[in-house]
GROMACS .gro file of C-alpha atoms in nm:
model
  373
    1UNK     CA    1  -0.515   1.429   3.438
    2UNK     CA    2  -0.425   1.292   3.083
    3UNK     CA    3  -0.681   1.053   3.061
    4UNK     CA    4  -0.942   1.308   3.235
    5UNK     CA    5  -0.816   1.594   2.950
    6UNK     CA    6  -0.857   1.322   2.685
    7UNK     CA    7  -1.229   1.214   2.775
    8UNK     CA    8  -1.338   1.586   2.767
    9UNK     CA    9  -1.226   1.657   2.446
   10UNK     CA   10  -1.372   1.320   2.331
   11UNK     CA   11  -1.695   1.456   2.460
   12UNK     CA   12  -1.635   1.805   2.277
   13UNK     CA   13  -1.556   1.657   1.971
   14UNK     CA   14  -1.896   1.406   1.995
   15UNK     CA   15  -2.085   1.681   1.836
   16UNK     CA   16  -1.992   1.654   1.530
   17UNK     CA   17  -2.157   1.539   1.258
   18UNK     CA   18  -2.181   1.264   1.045
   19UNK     CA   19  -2.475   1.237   0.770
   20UNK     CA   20  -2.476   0.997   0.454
   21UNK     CA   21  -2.406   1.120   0.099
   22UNK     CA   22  -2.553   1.473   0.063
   23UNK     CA   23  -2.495   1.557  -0.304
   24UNK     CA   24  -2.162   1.697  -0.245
   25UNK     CA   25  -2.072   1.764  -0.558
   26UNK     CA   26  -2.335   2.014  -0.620
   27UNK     CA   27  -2.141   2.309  -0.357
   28UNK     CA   28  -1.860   2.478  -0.601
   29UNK     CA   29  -1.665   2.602  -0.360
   30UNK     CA   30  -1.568   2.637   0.009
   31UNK     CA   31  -1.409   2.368   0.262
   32UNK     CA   32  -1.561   1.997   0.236
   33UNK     CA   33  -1.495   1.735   0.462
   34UNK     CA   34  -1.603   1.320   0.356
   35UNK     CA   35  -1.550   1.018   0.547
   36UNK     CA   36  -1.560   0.621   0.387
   37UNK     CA   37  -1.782   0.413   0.529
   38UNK     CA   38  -1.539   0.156   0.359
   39UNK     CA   39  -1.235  -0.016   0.451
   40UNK     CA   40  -1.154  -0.164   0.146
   41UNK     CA   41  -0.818  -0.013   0.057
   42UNK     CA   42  -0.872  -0.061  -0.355
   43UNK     CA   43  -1.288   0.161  -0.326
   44UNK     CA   44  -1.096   0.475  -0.113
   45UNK     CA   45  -0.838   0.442  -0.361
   46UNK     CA   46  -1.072   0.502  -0.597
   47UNK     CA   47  -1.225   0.774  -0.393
   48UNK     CA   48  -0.924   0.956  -0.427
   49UNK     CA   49  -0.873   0.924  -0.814
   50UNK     CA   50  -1.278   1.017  -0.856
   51UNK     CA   51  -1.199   1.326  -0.660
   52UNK     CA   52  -0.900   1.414  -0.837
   53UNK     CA   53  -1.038   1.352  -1.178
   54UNK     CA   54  -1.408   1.457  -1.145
   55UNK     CA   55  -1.409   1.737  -0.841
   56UNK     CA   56  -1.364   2.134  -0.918
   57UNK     CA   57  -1.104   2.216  -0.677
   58UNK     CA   58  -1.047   2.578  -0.793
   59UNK     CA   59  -1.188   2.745  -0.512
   60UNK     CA   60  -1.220   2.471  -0.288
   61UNK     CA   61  -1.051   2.218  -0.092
   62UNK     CA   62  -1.125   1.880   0.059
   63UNK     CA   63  -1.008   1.666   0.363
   64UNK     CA   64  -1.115   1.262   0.276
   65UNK     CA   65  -1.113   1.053   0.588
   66UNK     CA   66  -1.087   0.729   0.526
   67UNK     CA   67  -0.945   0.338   0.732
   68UNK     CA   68  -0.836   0.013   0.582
   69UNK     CA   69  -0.846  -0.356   0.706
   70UNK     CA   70  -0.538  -0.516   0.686
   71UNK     CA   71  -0.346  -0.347   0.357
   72UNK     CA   72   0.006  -0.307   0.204
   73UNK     CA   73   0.015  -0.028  -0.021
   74UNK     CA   74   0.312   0.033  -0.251
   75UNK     CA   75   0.403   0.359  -0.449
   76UNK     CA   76   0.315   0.396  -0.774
   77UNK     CA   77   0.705   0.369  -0.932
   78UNK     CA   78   0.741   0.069  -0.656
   79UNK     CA   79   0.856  -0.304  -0.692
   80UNK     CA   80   0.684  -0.499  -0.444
   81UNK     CA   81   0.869  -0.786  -0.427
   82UNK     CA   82   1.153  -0.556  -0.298
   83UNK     CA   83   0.900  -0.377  -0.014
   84UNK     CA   84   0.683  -0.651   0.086
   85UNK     CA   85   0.695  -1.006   0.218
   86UNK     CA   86   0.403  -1.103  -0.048
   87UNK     CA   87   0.405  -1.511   0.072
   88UNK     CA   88   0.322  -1.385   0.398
   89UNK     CA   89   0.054  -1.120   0.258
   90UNK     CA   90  -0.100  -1.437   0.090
   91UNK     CA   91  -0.090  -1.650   0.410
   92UNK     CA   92  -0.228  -1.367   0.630
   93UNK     CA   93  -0.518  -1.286   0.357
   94UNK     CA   94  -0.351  -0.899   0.327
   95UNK     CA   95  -0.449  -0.705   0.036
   96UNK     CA   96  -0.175  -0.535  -0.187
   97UNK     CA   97  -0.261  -0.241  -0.325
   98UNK     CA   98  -0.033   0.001  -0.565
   99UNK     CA   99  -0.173   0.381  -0.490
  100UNK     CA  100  -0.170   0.663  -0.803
  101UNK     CA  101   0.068   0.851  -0.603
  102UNK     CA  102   0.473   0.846  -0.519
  103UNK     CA  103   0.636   0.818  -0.201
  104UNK     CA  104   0.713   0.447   0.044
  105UNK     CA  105   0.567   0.112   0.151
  106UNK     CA  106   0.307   0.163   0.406
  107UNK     CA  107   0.109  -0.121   0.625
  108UNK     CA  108  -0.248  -0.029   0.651
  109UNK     CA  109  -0.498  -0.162   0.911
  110UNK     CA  110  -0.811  -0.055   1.141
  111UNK     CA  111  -0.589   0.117   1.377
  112UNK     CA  112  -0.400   0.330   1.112
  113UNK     CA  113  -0.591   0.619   0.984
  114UNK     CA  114  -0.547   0.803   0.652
  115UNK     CA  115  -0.595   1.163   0.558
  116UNK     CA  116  -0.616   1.342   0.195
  117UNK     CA  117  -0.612   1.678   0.145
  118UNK     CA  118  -0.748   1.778  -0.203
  119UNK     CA  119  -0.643   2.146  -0.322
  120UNK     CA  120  -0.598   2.312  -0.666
  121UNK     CA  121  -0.229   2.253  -0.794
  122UNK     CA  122  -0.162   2.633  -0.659
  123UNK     CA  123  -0.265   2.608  -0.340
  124UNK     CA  124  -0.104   2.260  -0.274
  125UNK     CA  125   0.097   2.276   0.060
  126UNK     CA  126   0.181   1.960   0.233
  127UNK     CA  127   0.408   2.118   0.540
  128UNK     CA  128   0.062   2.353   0.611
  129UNK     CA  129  -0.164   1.998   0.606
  130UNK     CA  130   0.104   1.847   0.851
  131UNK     CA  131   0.132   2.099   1.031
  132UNK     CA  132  -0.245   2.157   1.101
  133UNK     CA  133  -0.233   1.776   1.186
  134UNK     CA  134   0.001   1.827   1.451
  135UNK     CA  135  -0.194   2.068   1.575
  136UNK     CA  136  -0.481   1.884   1.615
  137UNK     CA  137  -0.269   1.634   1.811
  138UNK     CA  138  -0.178   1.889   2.087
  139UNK     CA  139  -0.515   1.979   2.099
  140UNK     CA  140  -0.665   1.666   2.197
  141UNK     CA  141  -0.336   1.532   2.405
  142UNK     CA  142  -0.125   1.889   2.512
  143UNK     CA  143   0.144   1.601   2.624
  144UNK     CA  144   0.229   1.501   2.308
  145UNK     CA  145   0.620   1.561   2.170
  146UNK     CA  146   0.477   1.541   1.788
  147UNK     CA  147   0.706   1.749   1.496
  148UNK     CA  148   0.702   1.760   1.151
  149UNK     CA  149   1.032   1.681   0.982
  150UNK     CA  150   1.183   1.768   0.658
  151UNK     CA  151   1.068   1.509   0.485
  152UNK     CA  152   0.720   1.519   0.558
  153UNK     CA  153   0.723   1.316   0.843
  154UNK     CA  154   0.549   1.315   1.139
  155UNK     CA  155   0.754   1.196   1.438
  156UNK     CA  156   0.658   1.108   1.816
  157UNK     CA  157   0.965   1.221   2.091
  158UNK     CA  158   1.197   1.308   1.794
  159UNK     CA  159   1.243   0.963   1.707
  160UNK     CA  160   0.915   0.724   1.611
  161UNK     CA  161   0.763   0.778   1.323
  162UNK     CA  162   0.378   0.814   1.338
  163UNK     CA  163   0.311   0.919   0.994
  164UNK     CA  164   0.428   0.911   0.679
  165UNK     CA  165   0.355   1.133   0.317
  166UNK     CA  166   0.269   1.105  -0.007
  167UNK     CA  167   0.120   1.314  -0.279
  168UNK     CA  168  -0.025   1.338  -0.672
  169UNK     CA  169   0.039   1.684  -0.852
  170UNK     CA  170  -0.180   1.665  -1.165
  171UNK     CA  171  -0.206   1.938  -1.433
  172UNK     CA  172  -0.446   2.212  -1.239
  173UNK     CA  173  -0.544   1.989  -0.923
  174UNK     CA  174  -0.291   1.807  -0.657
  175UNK     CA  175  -0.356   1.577  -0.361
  176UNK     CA  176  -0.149   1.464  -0.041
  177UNK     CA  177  -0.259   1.217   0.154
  178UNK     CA  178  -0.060   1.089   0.485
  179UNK     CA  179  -0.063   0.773   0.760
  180UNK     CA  180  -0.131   0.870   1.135
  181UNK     CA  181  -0.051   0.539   1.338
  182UNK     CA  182  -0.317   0.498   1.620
  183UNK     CA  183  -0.313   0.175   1.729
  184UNK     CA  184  -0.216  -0.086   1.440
  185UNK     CA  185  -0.042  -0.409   1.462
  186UNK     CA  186   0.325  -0.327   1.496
  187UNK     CA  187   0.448  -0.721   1.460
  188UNK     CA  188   0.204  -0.772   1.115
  189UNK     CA  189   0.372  -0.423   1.007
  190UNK     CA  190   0.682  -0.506   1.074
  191UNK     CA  191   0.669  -0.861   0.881
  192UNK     CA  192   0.508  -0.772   0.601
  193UNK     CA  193   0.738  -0.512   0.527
  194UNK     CA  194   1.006  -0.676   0.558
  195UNK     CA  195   1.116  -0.832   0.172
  196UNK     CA  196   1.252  -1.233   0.226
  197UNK     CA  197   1.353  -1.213  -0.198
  198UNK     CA  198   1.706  -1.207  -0.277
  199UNK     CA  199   1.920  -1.053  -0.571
  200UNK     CA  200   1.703  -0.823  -0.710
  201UNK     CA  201   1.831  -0.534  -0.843
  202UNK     CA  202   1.584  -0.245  -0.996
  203UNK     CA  203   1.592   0.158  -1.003
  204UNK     CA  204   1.214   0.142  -0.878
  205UNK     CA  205   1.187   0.378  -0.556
  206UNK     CA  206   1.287   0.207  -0.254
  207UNK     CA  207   1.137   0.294   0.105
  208UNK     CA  208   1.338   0.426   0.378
  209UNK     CA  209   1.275   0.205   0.735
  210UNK     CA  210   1.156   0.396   1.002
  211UNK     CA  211   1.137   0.339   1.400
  212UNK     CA  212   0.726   0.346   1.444
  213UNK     CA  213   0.523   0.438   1.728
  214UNK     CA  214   0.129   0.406   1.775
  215UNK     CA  215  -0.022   0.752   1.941
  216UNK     CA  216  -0.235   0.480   2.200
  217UNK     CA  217   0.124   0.352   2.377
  218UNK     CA  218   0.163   0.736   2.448
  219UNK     CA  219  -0.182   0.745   2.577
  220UNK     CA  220  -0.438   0.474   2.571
  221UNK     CA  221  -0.737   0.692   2.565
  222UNK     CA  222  -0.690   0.778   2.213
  223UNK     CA  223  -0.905   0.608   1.963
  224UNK     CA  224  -0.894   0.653   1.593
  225UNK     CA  225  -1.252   0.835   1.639
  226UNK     CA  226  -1.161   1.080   1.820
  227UNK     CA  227  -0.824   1.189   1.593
  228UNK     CA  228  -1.045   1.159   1.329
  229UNK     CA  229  -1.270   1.423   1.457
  230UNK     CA  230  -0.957   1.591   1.594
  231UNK     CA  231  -0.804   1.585   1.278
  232UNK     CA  232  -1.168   1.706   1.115
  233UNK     CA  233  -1.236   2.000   1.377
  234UNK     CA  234  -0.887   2.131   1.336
  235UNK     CA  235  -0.955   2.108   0.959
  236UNK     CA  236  -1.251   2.315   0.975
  237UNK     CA  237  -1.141   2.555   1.203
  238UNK     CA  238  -0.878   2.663   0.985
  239UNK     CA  239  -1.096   2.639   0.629
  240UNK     CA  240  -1.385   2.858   0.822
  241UNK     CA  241  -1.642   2.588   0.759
  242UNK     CA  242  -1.862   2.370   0.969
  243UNK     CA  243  -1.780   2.071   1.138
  244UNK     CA  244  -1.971   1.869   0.940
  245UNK     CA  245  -1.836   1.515   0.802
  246UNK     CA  246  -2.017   1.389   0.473
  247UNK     CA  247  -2.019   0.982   0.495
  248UNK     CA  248  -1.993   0.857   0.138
  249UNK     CA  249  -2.006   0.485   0.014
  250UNK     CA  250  -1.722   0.421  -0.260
  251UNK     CA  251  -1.939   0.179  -0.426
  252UNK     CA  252  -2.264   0.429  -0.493
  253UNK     CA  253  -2.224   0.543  -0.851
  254UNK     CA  254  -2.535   0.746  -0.802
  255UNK     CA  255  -2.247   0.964  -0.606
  256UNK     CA  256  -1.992   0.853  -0.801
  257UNK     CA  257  -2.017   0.784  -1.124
  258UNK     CA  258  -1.794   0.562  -1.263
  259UNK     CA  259  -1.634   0.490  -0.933
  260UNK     CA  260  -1.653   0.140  -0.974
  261UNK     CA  261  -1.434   0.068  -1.242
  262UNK     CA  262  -1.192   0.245  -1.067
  263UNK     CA  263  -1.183   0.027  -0.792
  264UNK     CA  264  -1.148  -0.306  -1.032
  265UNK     CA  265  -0.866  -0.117  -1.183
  266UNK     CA  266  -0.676  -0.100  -0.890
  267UNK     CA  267  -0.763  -0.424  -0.846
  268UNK     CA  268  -0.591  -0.583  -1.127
  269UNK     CA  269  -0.277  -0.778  -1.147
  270UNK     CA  270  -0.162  -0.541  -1.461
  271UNK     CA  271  -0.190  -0.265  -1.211
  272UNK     CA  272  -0.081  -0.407  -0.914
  273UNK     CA  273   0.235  -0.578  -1.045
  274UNK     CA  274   0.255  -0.498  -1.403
  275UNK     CA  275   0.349  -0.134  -1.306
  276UNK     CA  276   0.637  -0.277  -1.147
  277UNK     CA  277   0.964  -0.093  -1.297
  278UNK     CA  278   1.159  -0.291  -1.523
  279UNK     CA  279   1.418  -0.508  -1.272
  280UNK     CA  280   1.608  -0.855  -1.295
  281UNK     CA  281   1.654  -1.109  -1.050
  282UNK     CA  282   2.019  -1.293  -0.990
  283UNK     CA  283   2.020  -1.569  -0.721
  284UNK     CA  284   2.143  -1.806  -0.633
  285UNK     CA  285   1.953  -2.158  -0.430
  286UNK     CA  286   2.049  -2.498  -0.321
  287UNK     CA  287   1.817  -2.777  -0.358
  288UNK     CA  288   1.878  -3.054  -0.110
  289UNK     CA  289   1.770  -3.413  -0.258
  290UNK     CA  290   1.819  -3.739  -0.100
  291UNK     CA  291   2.199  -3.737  -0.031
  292UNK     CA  292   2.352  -3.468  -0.221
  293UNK     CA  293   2.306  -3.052  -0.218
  294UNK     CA  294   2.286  -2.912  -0.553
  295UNK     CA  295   2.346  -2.508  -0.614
  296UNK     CA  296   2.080  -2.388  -0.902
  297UNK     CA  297   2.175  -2.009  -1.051
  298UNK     CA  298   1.905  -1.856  -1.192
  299UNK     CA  299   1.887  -1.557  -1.381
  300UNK     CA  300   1.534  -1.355  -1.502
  301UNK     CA  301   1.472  -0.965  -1.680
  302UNK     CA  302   1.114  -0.871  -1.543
  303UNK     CA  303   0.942  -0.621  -1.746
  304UNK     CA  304   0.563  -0.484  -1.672
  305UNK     CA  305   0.595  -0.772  -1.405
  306UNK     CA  306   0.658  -1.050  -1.750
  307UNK     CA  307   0.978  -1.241  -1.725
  308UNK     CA  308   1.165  -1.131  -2.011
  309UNK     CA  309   1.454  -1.364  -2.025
  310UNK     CA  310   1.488  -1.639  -1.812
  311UNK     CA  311   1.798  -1.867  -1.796
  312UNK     CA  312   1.858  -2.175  -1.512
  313UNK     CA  313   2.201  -2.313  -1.433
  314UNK     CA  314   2.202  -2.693  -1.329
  315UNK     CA  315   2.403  -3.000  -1.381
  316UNK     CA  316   2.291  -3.163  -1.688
  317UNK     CA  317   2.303  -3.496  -1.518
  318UNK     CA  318   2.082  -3.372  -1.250
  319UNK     CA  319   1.785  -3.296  -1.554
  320UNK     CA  320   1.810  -3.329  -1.878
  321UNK     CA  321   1.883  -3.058  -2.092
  322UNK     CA  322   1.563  -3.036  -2.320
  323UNK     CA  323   1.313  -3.089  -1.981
  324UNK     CA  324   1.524  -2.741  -1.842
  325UNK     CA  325   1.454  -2.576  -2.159
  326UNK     CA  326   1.102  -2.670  -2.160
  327UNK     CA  327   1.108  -2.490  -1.813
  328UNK     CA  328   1.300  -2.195  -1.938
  329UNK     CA  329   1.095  -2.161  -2.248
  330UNK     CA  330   0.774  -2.181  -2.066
  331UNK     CA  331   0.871  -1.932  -1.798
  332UNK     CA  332   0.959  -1.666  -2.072
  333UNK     CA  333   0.668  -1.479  -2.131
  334UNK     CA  334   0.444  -1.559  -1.849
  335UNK     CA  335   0.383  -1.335  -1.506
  336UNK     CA  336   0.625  -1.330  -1.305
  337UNK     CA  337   0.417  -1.542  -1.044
  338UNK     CA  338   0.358  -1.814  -0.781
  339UNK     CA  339   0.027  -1.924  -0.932
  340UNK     CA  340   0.138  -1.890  -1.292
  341UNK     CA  341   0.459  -2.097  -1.253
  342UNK     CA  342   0.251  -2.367  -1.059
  343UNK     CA  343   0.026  -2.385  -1.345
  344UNK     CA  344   0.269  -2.394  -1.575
  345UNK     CA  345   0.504  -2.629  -1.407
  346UNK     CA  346   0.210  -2.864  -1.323
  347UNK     CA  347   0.081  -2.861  -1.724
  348UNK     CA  348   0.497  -2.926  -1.813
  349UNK     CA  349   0.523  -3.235  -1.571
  350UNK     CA  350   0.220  -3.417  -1.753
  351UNK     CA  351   0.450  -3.404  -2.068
  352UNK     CA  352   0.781  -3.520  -1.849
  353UNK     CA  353   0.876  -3.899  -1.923
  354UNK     CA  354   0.684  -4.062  -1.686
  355UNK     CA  355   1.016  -4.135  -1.459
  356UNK     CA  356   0.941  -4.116  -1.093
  357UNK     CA  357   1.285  -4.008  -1.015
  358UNK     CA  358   1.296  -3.759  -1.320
  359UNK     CA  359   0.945  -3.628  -1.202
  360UNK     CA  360   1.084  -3.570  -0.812
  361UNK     CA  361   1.398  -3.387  -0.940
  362UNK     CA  362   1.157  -3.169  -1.208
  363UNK     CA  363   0.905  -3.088  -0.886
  364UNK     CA  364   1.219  -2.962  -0.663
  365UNK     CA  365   1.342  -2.694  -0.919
  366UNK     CA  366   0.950  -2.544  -0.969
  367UNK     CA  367   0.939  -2.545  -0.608
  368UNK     CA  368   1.218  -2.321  -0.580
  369UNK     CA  369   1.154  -2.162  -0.865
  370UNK     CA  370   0.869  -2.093  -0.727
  371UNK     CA  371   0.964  -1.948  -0.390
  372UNK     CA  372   1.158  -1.651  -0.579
  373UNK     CA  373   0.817  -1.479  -0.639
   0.00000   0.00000   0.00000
């Protein structure tokens, strides 16, 4: 009967429709409701600052549908070496992106959906969008134990989350855009989100973990179409407009002007990391070499994602002094980053007295120096 109800609301909910870019900036007010056609995570991003920034949302409000492939995306007051696993986001090809807005770490992928509801600063009402999300739920599958919580979470049986909130209060307009968790990869969220740095210590917003649930182990009918257009009907039901999804390409700056430069924004490593809050790293390592274990302390300041101060505690038998300083002197100043260090570390070592043994010991400590980041 599930799977029966399911397909005939799938059928219902076919009629919908989807037409390319109609101009829809040029309606001033009423109910609008725009899908991506991309799933780049920095271009619906940028959707989402155009709208805010260039849309009249006095007497209007908007609903922007929009999917990622594989994605972390941090909050904007986050520190993602503290959310994220970013070796493994390297290895896996996963993009990090740092959104405009506040809130948690959230894993993005093809079987995660993502809603934003655009309203006037006045009218902004997150527990109503929610709320009218959960509704749409029980609408397409009655069977469904959904709820939203006090903090603006949406939770499966009382206990998996399924969803999770965020939102951007500007001066007259405000946005809040949420997760719903279809059918994403549970292990690659899991993983990623999952930090492997130690002794960092920072007043940047941390996430709270969750237990997570996708919708399809409830029922395997559902299909991020068809909670998109559950989701969309619901939407326009309750805004007393048509069912009628605008597609819009992020990259058309005939639609949106200057959307582009948005995107390469978010795209930057100044954004991306350099918005990092202030934070300072105190660890401990041991380097194992031939016979003997050596512990290395190493303490860094990070500021706008720059190491600050740097300062490396070894045996000055192990290295000399002045090569360590050369080290410590180099890292001081520069991003606080894998690629940087190897860089640096690599253009160091062709200045190193050309000892063999000196040269092995040097390579060690950048490796590990390394792995912090």
């Amino acid at each position: 009967m599930v799977l029966q109800a399911s397909l005939k609301n799938c059928l219902q909910l076919s009629c919908i429709l989807r037409t390319p870019k109609v101009g829809f900036r040029s309606t001033t007010s009423g109910s609008l409701i725009i899908q991506s056609t991309s799933d780049d995570v920095y271009q619906n991003l940028a959707v989402e600052d155009w709208i805010h920034d260039h849309m009249n949302l006095e007497n209007r409000q908007v609903l922007f549908l929009w999917r990622n492939s594989p994605a972390v995306v941090i909050g904007r007051h986050q520190n993602p070496w503290q959310e994220c696993n970013l070796r493994l986001l390297r290895q896996k090809n996963i993009k990090l992106a740092r959104r405009r807005s506040g809130g948690g770490t959230v894993y993005h992928d093809l079987g995660n959906i993502n809603l934003t509801f655009f309203t006037s600063k006045k009218k902004y009402e997150r527990m109503e969008n929610l709320k009218l999300v959960v509704k749409a739920l029980k609408a397409l599958c009655p069977q469904l134990d959904v709820h939203v919580t006090d903090r603006y979470d949406i939770l499966l049986d009382r206990h998996y989350k399924i969803s999770g909130t965020a939102a951007k209060l500007g001066r007259t307009t405000a946005y809040h855009h949420c997760t719903l968790l279809c059918n994403a990869d549970k292990f690659v969220l899991s993983s990623v989100l999952k930090s492997p740095y130690k002794g960092i210590k920072s007043n940047a917003t941390p996430s709270v973990p969750a237990s997570v649930k996708n919708l399809f182990e409830e029922d395997p009918s559902l299909t991020c179409e068809m909670l998109l257009d559950a989701i969309a009907e619901e939407y326009a039901t309750q805004h007393q407009t048509d069912h009628h999804i605008t597609l819009i390409n992020p990259a058309d700056e005939t639609v949106l002007p200057g959307i582009n430069n948005k995107t390469k924004e978010l795209q930057t490593w100044e954004w991306v990391y350099g918005k990092t809050p202030k934070f300072s790293v105190s660890t401990c390592f041991n380097m194992v070499y031939k016979d003997s274990v050596l512990d290395v302390k190493v303490d860094m300041d990070v500021k706008h994602g720059r190491i600050e101060v740097c300062n490396i505690d070894l045996p000055e038998q192990w290295l000399p002094p002045a090569v360590c300083s050369e080290l410590v002197k180099s890292l001081t100043g520069s991003k606080f980053c894998p690629n940087e260090t190897t860089t640096l570390a690599a253009t160091l070592l062709r200045v190193c007295p050309q000892d063999a043994e000196l040269q092995s010991r040097w390579n060690l400590l950048c490796e590990n120096m390394i792995m912090l980041m």
